[in-house]
Each structure stands twice: as structure tokens, then as C-alpha cells.
Short mmCIF file of C-alpha atoms in Angstrom, two decimals:
data_model
loop_
_atom_site.label_atom_id
_atom_site.label_comp_id
_atom_site.label_asym_id
_atom_site.label_seq_id
_atom_site.Cartn_x
_atom_site.Cartn_y
_atom_site.Cartn_z
CA MET A 1 0.00 0.00 0.00
CA SER A 2 1.41 3.41 -0.99
CA ALA A 3 1.89 6.28 1.46
CA THR A 4 -0.84 8.23 -0.35
CA SER A 5 -3.28 5.34 0.04
CA ARG A 6 -2.45 4.97 3.74
CA ALA A 7 -2.95 8.69 4.30
CA ASP A 8 -6.29 8.56 2.52
CA ARG A 9 -7.46 5.67 4.70
CA ALA A 10 -6.33 7.54 7.80
CA CYS A 11 -8.39 10.54 6.66
CA LEU A 12 -11.43 8.32 6.20
CA ALA A 13 -11.00 6.78 9.66
CA ALA A 14 -10.71 10.25 11.22
CA ALA A 15 -13.86 11.35 9.40
CA PHE A 16 -15.87 8.47 10.86
CA ALA A 17 -14.46 9.07 14.35
CA LEU A 18 -15.73 12.64 14.54
CA PRO A 19 -19.50 11.91 14.82
CA LEU A 20 -18.81 9.38 17.58
CA ALA A 21 -16.72 11.95 19.44
CA TRP A 22 -19.59 14.46 19.24
CA PHE A 23 -22.10 11.85 20.42
CA LEU A 24 -20.00 10.99 23.47
CA ALA A 25 -19.36 14.66 24.24
CA PHE A 26 -23.01 15.68 24.06
CA ASN A 27 -24.18 12.79 26.20
CA HIS A 28 -21.52 13.54 28.81
CA PHE A 29 -21.72 17.35 28.94
CA ARG A 30 -25.27 17.99 27.68
CA PRO A 31 -27.73 15.28 28.80
CA ASP A 32 -30.64 17.71 28.38
CA TYR A 33 -32.10 19.33 25.26
CA LEU A 34 -30.11 21.77 23.15
CA VAL A 35 -32.13 24.40 21.19
CA ASP A 36 -34.37 22.67 18.59
CA GLU A 37 -33.93 19.23 20.16
CA SER A 38 -36.82 20.00 22.50
CA GLY A 39 -39.09 20.60 19.51
CA HIS A 40 -38.09 17.36 17.79
CA LEU A 41 -38.47 15.36 21.00
CA GLY A 42 -41.85 17.02 21.51
CA ASN A 43 -42.89 15.78 18.08
CA ILE A 44 -41.65 12.29 18.92
CA TYR A 45 -43.64 12.27 22.17
CA HIS A 46 -46.68 13.44 20.21
CA PHE A 47 -46.52 10.27 18.08
CA LEU A 48 -45.57 7.98 20.97
CA GLU A 49 -48.60 9.15 22.95
CA GLY A 50 -50.88 8.66 19.96
CA LYS A 51 -52.17 12.24 19.90
CA PRO A 52 -54.43 13.07 16.95
CA GLY A 53 -53.26 15.15 13.99
CA TRP A 54 -49.87 16.77 13.43
CA PRO A 55 -47.87 18.76 15.99
CA GLU A 56 -48.75 22.39 15.32
CA GLN A 57 -45.14 23.59 15.06
CA MET A 58 -43.86 20.73 12.91
CA THR A 59 -42.25 22.15 9.77
CA MET A 60 -41.13 18.87 8.19
CA LEU A 61 -42.41 15.39 7.44
CA PRO A 62 -41.95 12.86 10.27
CA GLY A 63 -39.56 10.34 8.69
CA TYR A 64 -36.82 10.87 11.28
CA HIS A 65 -39.33 10.99 14.13
CA PHE A 66 -41.00 7.75 13.06
CA VAL A 67 -37.62 5.96 12.98
CA VAL A 68 -36.93 7.05 16.57
CA VAL A 69 -40.46 6.06 17.62
CA ALA A 70 -40.06 2.60 16.07
CA LEU A 71 -36.69 2.03 17.75
CA TRP A 72 -38.00 3.27 21.10
CA LYS A 73 -40.69 0.60 21.03
CA LEU A 74 -37.87 -1.98 21.12
CA HIS A 75 -37.10 -0.72 24.66
CA PRO A 76 -33.42 0.25 24.23
CA PRO A 77 -31.36 0.74 27.44
CA CYS A 78 -31.04 4.53 27.09
CA SER A 79 -33.09 7.72 27.28
CA LEU A 80 -35.24 8.84 24.36
CA LEU A 81 -32.96 11.84 23.75
CA THR A 82 -29.89 9.58 23.65
CA LEU A 83 -31.64 7.28 21.20
CA ALA A 84 -32.58 10.20 18.95
CA ARG A 85 -28.98 11.44 19.01
CA LEU A 86 -27.71 7.93 18.26
CA VAL A 87 -29.98 7.74 15.20
CA THR A 88 -28.48 11.02 13.99
CA THR A 89 -24.95 9.72 14.57
CA ALA A 90 -25.72 6.57 12.57
CA THR A 91 -27.01 8.69 9.70
CA ALA A 92 -23.87 10.86 9.92
CA TRP A 93 -21.82 7.72 9.28
CA LEU A 94 -24.17 6.92 6.38
CA ALA A 95 -23.63 10.45 5.05
CA LEU A 96 -19.84 10.06 5.17
CA GLY A 97 -19.95 6.67 3.44
CA ALA A 98 -22.36 7.97 0.80
CA PHE A 99 -20.18 11.06 0.20
CA PHE A 100 -17.13 8.82 -0.27
CA SER A 101 -19.01 6.66 -2.76
CA ALA A 102 -20.63 9.59 -4.60
CA TRP A 103 -17.25 11.36 -4.87
CA LYS A 104 -15.72 8.31 -6.56
CA ASN A 105 -18.74 7.41 -8.69
CA PHE A 106 -19.10 10.93 -10.08
CA ARG A 107 -15.48 11.06 -11.17
CA THR A 108 -15.67 7.58 -12.69
CA ARG A 109 -18.81 8.59 -14.61
CA SER A 110 -17.11 11.83 -15.72
CA THR A 111 -14.04 9.87 -16.91
CA ASP A 112 -11.97 11.90 -14.46
CA GLN A 113 -8.52 10.36 -14.36
CA THR A 114 -8.28 11.06 -10.62
CA GLY A 115 -11.24 8.74 -10.05
CA GLY A 116 -11.08 7.43 -6.51
CA GLU A 117 -7.80 9.12 -5.52
CA GLY A 118 -8.23 11.42 -2.55
CA ALA A 119 -11.75 10.25 -1.71
CA GLY A 120 -10.75 9.77 1.92
CA ALA A 121 -9.28 13.27 2.18
CA ALA A 122 -12.38 14.70 0.47
CA THR A 123 -14.58 12.86 2.98
CA LEU A 124 -12.57 14.24 5.90
CA THR A 125 -13.03 17.74 4.47
CA PHE A 126 -16.78 17.12 4.48
CA ALA A 127 -16.68 15.69 8.01
CA LEU A 128 -14.91 18.83 9.28
CA LEU A 129 -17.32 21.25 7.60
CA PRO A 130 -18.30 23.44 10.58
CA LEU A 131 -21.95 23.54 9.51
CA PHE A 132 -22.05 19.73 9.59
CA GLN A 133 -19.95 19.04 12.68
CA PRO A 134 -22.07 19.65 15.77
CA PHE A 135 -25.31 18.40 14.22
CA THR A 136 -23.94 14.89 13.62
CA ALA A 137 -24.93 13.93 17.17
CA LEU A 138 -27.92 16.14 17.94
CA ALA A 139 -31.61 15.30 17.59
CA TYR A 140 -31.92 17.38 14.42
CA THR A 141 -33.09 16.27 10.97
CA ASP A 142 -30.48 17.99 8.79
CA VAL A 143 -27.87 15.22 8.91
CA PRO A 144 -30.32 12.35 8.28
CA ALA A 145 -31.72 14.27 5.30
CA ILE A 146 -28.34 15.04 3.70
CA ALA A 147 -27.32 11.41 4.26
CA CYS A 148 -30.25 10.24 2.14
CA VAL A 149 -29.48 12.87 -0.52
CA LEU A 150 -25.85 11.75 -0.73
CA LEU A 151 -26.96 8.13 -0.90
CA ALA A 152 -29.18 9.10 -3.84
CA PHE A 153 -26.24 10.79 -5.57
CA ALA A 154 -24.01 7.78 -5.05
CA ALA A 155 -26.72 5.54 -6.53
CA HIS A 156 -27.48 7.87 -9.45
CA PHE A 157 -23.83 8.23 -10.46
CA SER A 158 -23.48 4.43 -10.43
CA ARG A 159 -26.59 4.17 -12.68
CA ARG A 160 -28.90 2.77 -9.99
CA TYR A 161 -31.68 5.18 -10.86
CA PHE A 162 -34.55 3.55 -8.97
CA LEU A 163 -32.45 3.35 -5.81
CA ALA A 164 -31.57 7.04 -6.23
CA ALA A 165 -35.26 7.97 -6.39
CA LEU A 166 -35.96 5.75 -3.38
CA ALA A 167 -33.23 7.46 -1.34
CA LEU A 168 -34.54 10.90 -2.31
CA THR A 169 -38.02 9.79 -1.26
CA ALA A 170 -36.57 8.94 2.15
CA ALA A 171 -34.86 12.35 2.24
CA ALA A 172 -38.14 14.10 1.41
CA LEU A 173 -39.91 12.21 4.19
CA ILE A 174 -37.35 13.75 6.57
CA ARG A 175 -37.08 17.25 5.05
CA GLN A 176 -39.31 17.96 2.07
CA THR A 177 -36.98 20.70 0.79
CA THR A 178 -34.51 18.00 -0.28
CA LEU A 179 -36.74 17.41 -3.31
CA ALA A 180 -34.75 20.25 -4.88
CA TRP A 181 -31.93 17.74 -5.38
CA ALA A 182 -34.19 15.51 -7.45
CA ALA A 183 -34.66 18.50 -9.76
CA PHE A 184 -30.88 19.00 -9.69
CA LEU A 185 -30.20 15.45 -10.89
CA ILE A 186 -32.82 15.82 -13.63
CA SER A 187 -31.18 19.09 -14.74
CA LEU A 188 -27.80 17.40 -14.71
CA GLU A 189 -29.07 14.78 -17.16
CA ILE A 190 -30.91 17.17 -19.47
CA PHE A 191 -28.43 20.08 -19.75
CA PRO A 192 -26.63 19.01 -21.85
CA ARG A 193 -28.37 15.83 -22.86
CA ILE A 194 -26.05 12.86 -23.42
CA GLY A 195 -27.32 10.17 -25.79
CA SER A 196 -30.87 9.80 -27.07
CA TRP A 197 -33.99 11.15 -25.36
CA ARG A 198 -34.98 7.56 -24.67
CA GLU A 199 -31.77 7.04 -22.67
CA THR A 200 -32.22 10.35 -20.85
CA LEU A 201 -35.79 9.53 -19.92
CA SER A 202 -34.71 6.15 -18.57
CA ARG A 203 -32.30 7.97 -16.26
CA ILE A 204 -34.79 10.53 -14.95
CA ARG A 205 -38.16 8.75 -15.04
CA TRP A 206 -38.17 7.71 -11.38
CA LEU A 207 -37.04 11.16 -10.25
CA THR A 208 -39.72 12.78 -12.42
CA LEU A 209 -42.33 10.49 -10.90
CA LEU A 210 -41.13 11.48 -7.42
CA LEU A 211 -41.39 15.21 -8.16
CA GLY A 212 -44.79 14.80 -9.80
CA SER A 213 -46.09 12.87 -6.80
CA ALA A 214 -44.77 15.55 -4.46
CA VAL A 215 -46.54 18.32 -6.40
CA ILE A 216 -49.82 16.39 -6.28
CA ALA A 217 -49.40 15.80 -2.53
CA VAL A 218 -48.79 19.52 -1.87
CA LEU A 219 -51.77 20.54 -3.99
CA PHE A 220 -53.96 18.01 -2.22
CA ALA A 221 -52.78 19.08 1.27
CA GLY A 222 -52.93 22.77 0.43
CA ARG A 223 -49.67 23.57 2.27
CA LEU A 224 -45.97 22.70 2.38
CA THR A 225 -45.62 21.92 6.09
CA PRO A 226 -47.56 19.48 8.33
CA GLY A 227 -47.85 22.02 11.17
CA THR A 228 -49.74 25.28 10.83
CA GLN A 229 -47.92 27.40 13.44
CA THR A 230 -44.28 27.10 12.45
CA GLY A 231 -43.32 30.77 12.94
CA ASN A 232 -41.07 30.53 9.89
CA GLU A 233 -42.56 31.66 6.61
CA LEU A 234 -41.13 31.21 3.13
CA HIS A 235 -40.08 34.61 1.80
CA PRO A 236 -36.67 36.15 1.02
CA ASN A 237 -34.64 37.84 3.74
CA PRO A 238 -31.87 40.28 2.67
CA ALA A 239 -29.83 39.29 5.71
CA SER A 240 -29.41 35.78 4.27
CA ILE A 241 -27.37 37.14 1.36
CA HIS A 242 -24.98 38.97 3.66
CA PHE A 243 -24.72 35.95 5.92
CA ALA A 244 -23.82 33.77 2.92
CA GLY A 245 -20.99 36.17 2.07
CA LEU A 246 -19.69 36.07 5.63
CA LEU A 247 -19.77 32.25 5.68
CA ALA A 248 -17.90 32.09 2.36
CA LEU A 249 -15.24 34.52 3.62
CA TRP A 250 -14.76 32.89 7.02
CA PHE A 251 -14.79 29.25 5.97
CA GLY A 252 -12.58 29.80 2.92
CA LEU A 253 -10.25 32.32 4.59
CA PRO A 254 -6.90 30.47 4.23
CA VAL A 255 -7.58 29.70 0.57
CA TRP A 256 -8.67 33.26 -0.23
CA LEU A 257 -5.62 34.71 1.51
CA THR A 258 -3.26 32.33 -0.29
CA HIS A 259 -4.54 33.20 -3.75
CA ALA A 260 -5.43 36.88 -3.19
CA ARG A 261 -2.01 38.24 -4.14
CA GLY A 262 -1.80 36.34 -7.41
CA THR A 263 -5.36 37.30 -8.34
CA TRP A 264 -4.65 40.97 -7.56
CA HIS A 265 -1.54 40.96 -9.81
CA GLU A 266 -3.54 39.35 -12.63
CA TRP A 267 -6.24 42.01 -12.25
CA ARG A 268 -3.67 44.83 -12.31
CA ALA A 269 -2.01 43.39 -15.40
CA PHE A 270 -5.41 43.11 -17.09
CA SER A 271 -6.45 46.67 -16.16
CA HIS A 272 -3.18 48.16 -17.52
CA VAL A 273 -3.75 46.76 -20.99
CA ASN A 274 -4.96 49.68 -23.12
CA GLY A 275 -7.87 47.86 -24.71
CA ALA A 276 -9.07 46.46 -21.38
CA ARG A 277 -8.65 49.56 -19.20
CA THR A 278 -12.13 50.89 -19.88
CA LEU A 279 -13.67 47.47 -19.31
CA ALA A 280 -11.77 47.10 -16.03
CA LEU A 281 -12.95 50.51 -14.82
CA GLY A 282 -16.52 49.65 -15.83
CA LEU A 283 -16.40 46.36 -13.96
CA ALA A 284 -14.97 48.05 -10.86
CA GLY A 285 -17.67 50.72 -10.95
CA THR A 286 -20.41 48.13 -11.38
CA ALA A 287 -19.01 46.12 -8.47
CA LEU A 288 -19.02 49.21 -6.23
CA GLY A 289 -22.58 49.97 -7.30
CA PHE A 290 -23.73 46.47 -6.40
CA ALA A 291 -21.91 46.66 -3.07
CA ALA A 292 -23.66 49.94 -2.26
CA LEU A 293 -27.04 48.51 -3.24
CA LEU A 294 -26.50 45.44 -1.06
CA ALA A 295 -25.48 47.61 1.89
CA LEU A 296 -28.50 49.91 1.53
CA THR A 297 -30.99 47.06 1.25
CA PHE A 298 -29.73 45.14 4.30
CA ARG A 299 -32.49 44.21 6.74
CA ASN A 300 -32.60 41.80 9.68
CA PRO A 301 -36.35 41.45 10.26
CA HIS A 302 -36.78 38.01 11.82
CA ALA A 303 -37.27 38.09 15.59
CA TRP A 304 -35.25 34.88 16.05
CA ASN A 305 -32.21 36.63 14.50
CA ARG A 306 -32.34 39.69 16.74
CA GLU A 307 -31.25 38.33 20.12
CA PHE A 308 -27.70 37.92 21.42
CA PHE A 309 -28.52 35.69 24.38
CA TRP A 310 -31.23 33.34 25.68
CA ASP A 311 -31.81 31.57 28.99
CA ASP A 312 -30.84 34.55 31.15
CA GLY A 313 -27.60 35.14 29.29
CA LYS A 314 -26.38 31.54 29.49
CA PHE A 315 -26.73 30.63 25.82
CA THR A 316 -26.06 32.33 22.48
CA LEU A 317 -26.65 31.58 18.81
CA LEU A 318 -23.49 32.60 16.96
CA ARG A 319 -25.38 33.27 13.73
CA ASN A 320 -27.10 36.30 15.25
CA TRP A 321 -24.01 38.23 16.29
CA PRO A 322 -22.88 39.44 12.84
CA LEU A 323 -26.48 40.18 11.80
CA ILE A 324 -27.23 42.34 14.86
CA ILE A 325 -23.88 44.14 14.57
CA LEU A 326 -24.45 44.81 10.84
CA ASP A 327 -27.87 46.18 11.67
CA THR A 328 -26.28 48.61 14.14
CA HIS A 329 -23.33 50.00 12.11
CA PRO A 330 -23.83 51.39 8.56
CA TRP A 331 -20.10 51.28 7.79
CA LEU A 332 -20.06 47.55 8.49
CA ARG A 333 -22.98 47.08 6.10
CA ALA A 334 -20.88 48.82 3.46
CA LEU A 335 -17.99 46.44 4.14
CA SER A 336 -20.39 43.50 4.00
CA GLY A 337 -21.61 44.69 0.61
CA LEU A 338 -18.02 44.85 -0.65
CA ASN A 339 -17.35 41.40 0.80
CA LEU A 340 -20.38 39.99 -1.01
CA VAL A 341 -19.15 41.31 -4.34
CA ALA A 342 -15.64 40.02 -3.63
CA MET A 343 -16.89 36.55 -2.61
CA ALA A 344 -19.16 36.34 -5.67
CA ALA A 345 -16.23 37.25 -7.93
CA ALA A 346 -13.91 34.82 -6.15
CA LEU A 347 -16.41 31.99 -6.37
CA ALA A 348 -17.04 32.72 -10.05
CA LEU A 349 -13.30 32.58 -10.74
CA VAL A 350 -12.97 29.31 -8.85
CA VAL A 351 -15.85 27.69 -10.72
CA ALA A 352 -14.61 29.05 -14.08
CA HIS A 353 -11.38 27.09 -13.66
CA GLN A 354 -13.08 23.87 -12.57
CA PRO A 355 -13.50 20.81 -14.85
CA HIS A 356 -17.11 20.35 -13.68
CA ARG A 357 -18.24 23.96 -14.13
CA ARG A 358 -21.79 23.23 -15.25
CA THR A 359 -22.40 20.85 -12.35
CA LEU A 360 -21.05 23.37 -9.86
CA TRP A 361 -23.23 26.21 -11.18
CA LEU A 362 -26.28 23.99 -10.92
CA ALA A 363 -25.28 22.91 -7.41
CA LEU A 364 -24.90 26.55 -6.35
CA ALA A 365 -28.30 27.43 -7.79
CA PHE A 366 -30.14 24.56 -6.13
CA GLY A 367 -28.16 24.97 -2.91
CA ALA A 368 -29.34 28.59 -2.71
CA PHE A 369 -32.99 27.49 -2.93
CA LEU A 370 -33.63 26.99 0.80
CA PRO A 371 -31.71 29.92 2.35
CA ALA A 372 -32.89 32.33 -0.35
CA LEU A 373 -36.58 31.59 0.20
CA ASN A 374 -36.57 31.34 3.99
CA SER A 375 -37.39 34.23 6.30
CA LEU A 376 -35.04 32.92 9.00
CA VAL A 377 -31.27 33.20 8.67
CA GLU A 378 -30.12 29.76 9.75
CA PRO A 379 -26.62 28.34 9.00
CA ARG A 380 -28.02 24.82 8.63
CA TYR A 381 -29.96 25.97 5.55
CA PHE A 382 -26.61 26.44 3.79
CA LEU A 383 -25.46 22.90 4.60
CA ASP A 384 -26.76 21.19 1.47
CA GLY A 385 -25.18 23.70 -0.91
CA ALA A 386 -21.85 23.60 0.94
CA VAL A 387 -21.77 19.79 0.83
CA MET A 388 -22.46 19.79 -2.91
CA LEU A 389 -19.62 22.25 -3.53
CA LEU A 390 -17.27 19.92 -1.65
CA LEU A 391 -18.58 16.97 -3.64
CA PHE A 392 -17.97 18.47 -7.09
CA LEU A 393 -15.00 20.80 -6.52
CA GLU A 394 -11.53 19.68 -7.57
CA LEU A 395 -9.14 21.05 -4.94
CA THR A 396 -5.38 20.95 -5.08
CA ALA A 397 -3.75 18.88 -2.35
CA ILE A 398 -2.37 21.98 -0.62
CA ASP A 399 -5.72 23.82 -0.68
CA ARG A 400 -7.46 20.77 0.72
CA ARG A 401 -4.93 20.55 3.54
CA ARG A 402 -5.45 24.25 4.27
CA LEU A 403 -9.21 23.76 4.54
CA ILE A 404 -8.86 20.64 6.68
CA ALA A 405 -6.49 22.41 9.07
CA TRP A 406 -8.57 25.61 9.25
CA TRP A 407 -11.86 23.81 9.78
CA ALA A 408 -10.28 21.54 12.39
CA VAL A 409 -9.16 24.67 14.28
CA LEU A 410 -12.63 26.23 14.02
CA CYS A 411 -14.36 23.05 15.19
CA ALA A 412 -11.91 22.48 18.03
CA GLY A 413 -12.28 26.08 19.18
CA LEU A 414 -16.08 25.96 19.23
CA ALA A 415 -16.46 22.37 20.46
CA PRO A 416 -16.21 23.06 24.24
CA PHE A 417 -18.85 25.80 24.07
CA ILE A 418 -21.22 23.76 21.89
CA ALA A 419 -20.81 20.53 23.87
CA ARG A 420 -21.59 22.35 27.12
CA GLY A 421 -24.63 24.02 25.60
CA VAL A 422 -23.25 27.55 25.82
CA ALA A 423 -23.38 28.31 22.09
CA LEU A 424 -24.52 26.90 18.75
CA TRP A 425 -24.52 28.11 15.16
#
């Protein structure tokens, strides 16, 4: 076995160890509910006690809750909260295995000569994604849902199309917004179409049936959520755009800093060419105009995003801090607008140099679906899009090591506060 292969296996082992570490930490330091866990356990108790109808505040379908209910009826030797967290941890392992498989299958399907190499390192990068980390052992539905989506991708890229639709059905029964990834896979097959229409239809027929059934179900039910008092409506929130820019800057910081100098020299060389000077000035002026517009239109309207602390100052949601501070200082909103333009340009440059550009643009578009249409700014809503970027991006070995190291530092720094229930994203 080569040194590269051994290192890749070590990365994979480390990736699978992380969810277990979180599970043990939460059950040692935080045996009671953390934030939304109380809501999910309330839903589970609703079904265990056989209450009629749906829980009023239930925003998603009860796939995860029914799994916990079924396992609880087997009388496991643990508390209901521990069982729910254990189910999440098991699905985190499923997510990691599915990511590993999807990463390899996609590159094999794309005739990528790197097919399979670095899959362990790529999986460790995913495992260390700060948006993914703490939720791998909490009674939340995000990790189980993304696990089913990744399982669907792994199946689809290995030409198991019925299994892919089945996995996405399971994902939709956990979080119905994951149906967007069925539309993504359909788009991936159609634009551009490879082979005859008959072949294309054979690849997307089960996914099309799934989406059609979902539309009929929504029309029949007359609403998107089971509960009727969710407190979280579907409409755009300008703060989400600024938050996305801050996440992109913070999570990609070592990569941006490494390549900033070279990019700046390329831009200066381009702007000093006589024929391109006017274009460069026009682009710079347009960018400043967009930055100003973004700064002026910033709003942070959702009540859940306007509090620093809860529980008499003992707990904080980290997502709210930058939003409240931006709302207070106009000059910071201006900087945030500039950051948004810079991050958009940086991301466009990254994607432009990628071998799977079309796939990445589609992944960005579908990944933006949930955060762009939700009134609440919630980091977990960006999880799906971030995972898909990691799945389809081709990173150099040094950039991947930078991200792994940086995200490991971020996770290690936040871990004590999250495990003790002092803070959460």
C-alpha cells in the first residue's frame, strides 16, 4: 500500500471518528435538550402518545421521528434523547460513506482520471465542515436528510436510478426541501443531454415520478408543512445574502488569503492593458454599485435573528451576532456589501477554472434554494449547498490541507462551548 493510500485511509478513519466523538461529548456534557432538540423530542412524544393530527409547530415530514419512535418501542437501554442522538450519529456515518461513494462514482462517470484518488481526504473535508460538525450527534433532521441525498447521488452516479429515487423519497420524508436535489439530478441529465432522449428519460423517469407525486401531494394538502404554526414563513430575507458572504469569507479564509495576491496581480495586469482599461474601470464601478445597493438594502427582520442571548444570558446563537452588529453599524454594512461582491467574484473565478463547471453552477443554484426563500437566517440551511460544492470541486492537495487544518481549528475552538450548551450556530 502506498503512502498516499495509507494517508487517505487515515483521513477516512478520522472522518468516521468525529460523529462518535460528538455523540460521546453531548451525552456527557449535555444530557438535556439543546435548542431545537426539544421541539423534535416534543414531536416524537406526540406520536408515541398517539395524539391526533400533526404537531402544530412541525415544519417537516416525520420520517426521522417515526424511525426514533419505532426504535423506542424496542425498549433500548437509554433515554429517548440519547436514542434520537444515536440515530443522527448513525445517519452521519451513512452520510460520510455515501459522500465517499458519490465522490468516486461521479469522477468515474465523468471519466476523471483522478477517479477514486483522494476520496478519503475529500470525505474528511466534508466531516470537518463546521456547519455539519455539531449536528452529527444532535436530535436534528439535517444530517439524516443530507445522508439520504448523498446516498441518492451515489446511486445515481453508479446508474442505480430507482435506488436514487428511493433514497430521495426517504430524504423528502425527513425534510421535504430535499426534493430540490431531485430536480438537480434531472437538470444534470438534461443540460446538456447525453445520448438519445430515450436514454435520458430512462435515467430521470423515477425522479420525475417522485417530483410529480410531491406536487400532487402539496396541492392536495394545500400547504408545504404538516404544522400550521411554524413561525417561519417562506419569503426572502436580505440578511441571508450577507450571511452567505460572511460564511464564504470565514470558511474559505486560508484559501482566499493564499490566492489573493496572485489574483490581484492578474487584475492589475489586465487593467493596464490599453484595450481592457475601460472594461476594467466599468467592472470596478459596477461592483461598487452592487456593493452599495447590497449595503443599503440590508435588513434583519426576523425576531429569532435579533437576540444575542437566551436563557438569562447563558446561551447564544453565533449566527445572530454578525447580523445584529451589521444592523447597528452602517459602515459595516458597506464592508459587508463589498465582501459579497468580492466573494461572488472569487467563487465565479474558482468555478470558471473547474473541470465540472456546469455541475457546480447547478449545485450553487439549487443549494441557494432553501436559504434564499426562507425568512429565518439559519446556517443549517446552507449545509446542502456547501456539501455539494465539496462533492464536485476539484481542490489541489495543498488547498485541501489548508481547509482541513482551518476547519479543524474552528471546530476544536467551538467544540467546548457547543458541547456544554453555551453556544450553537
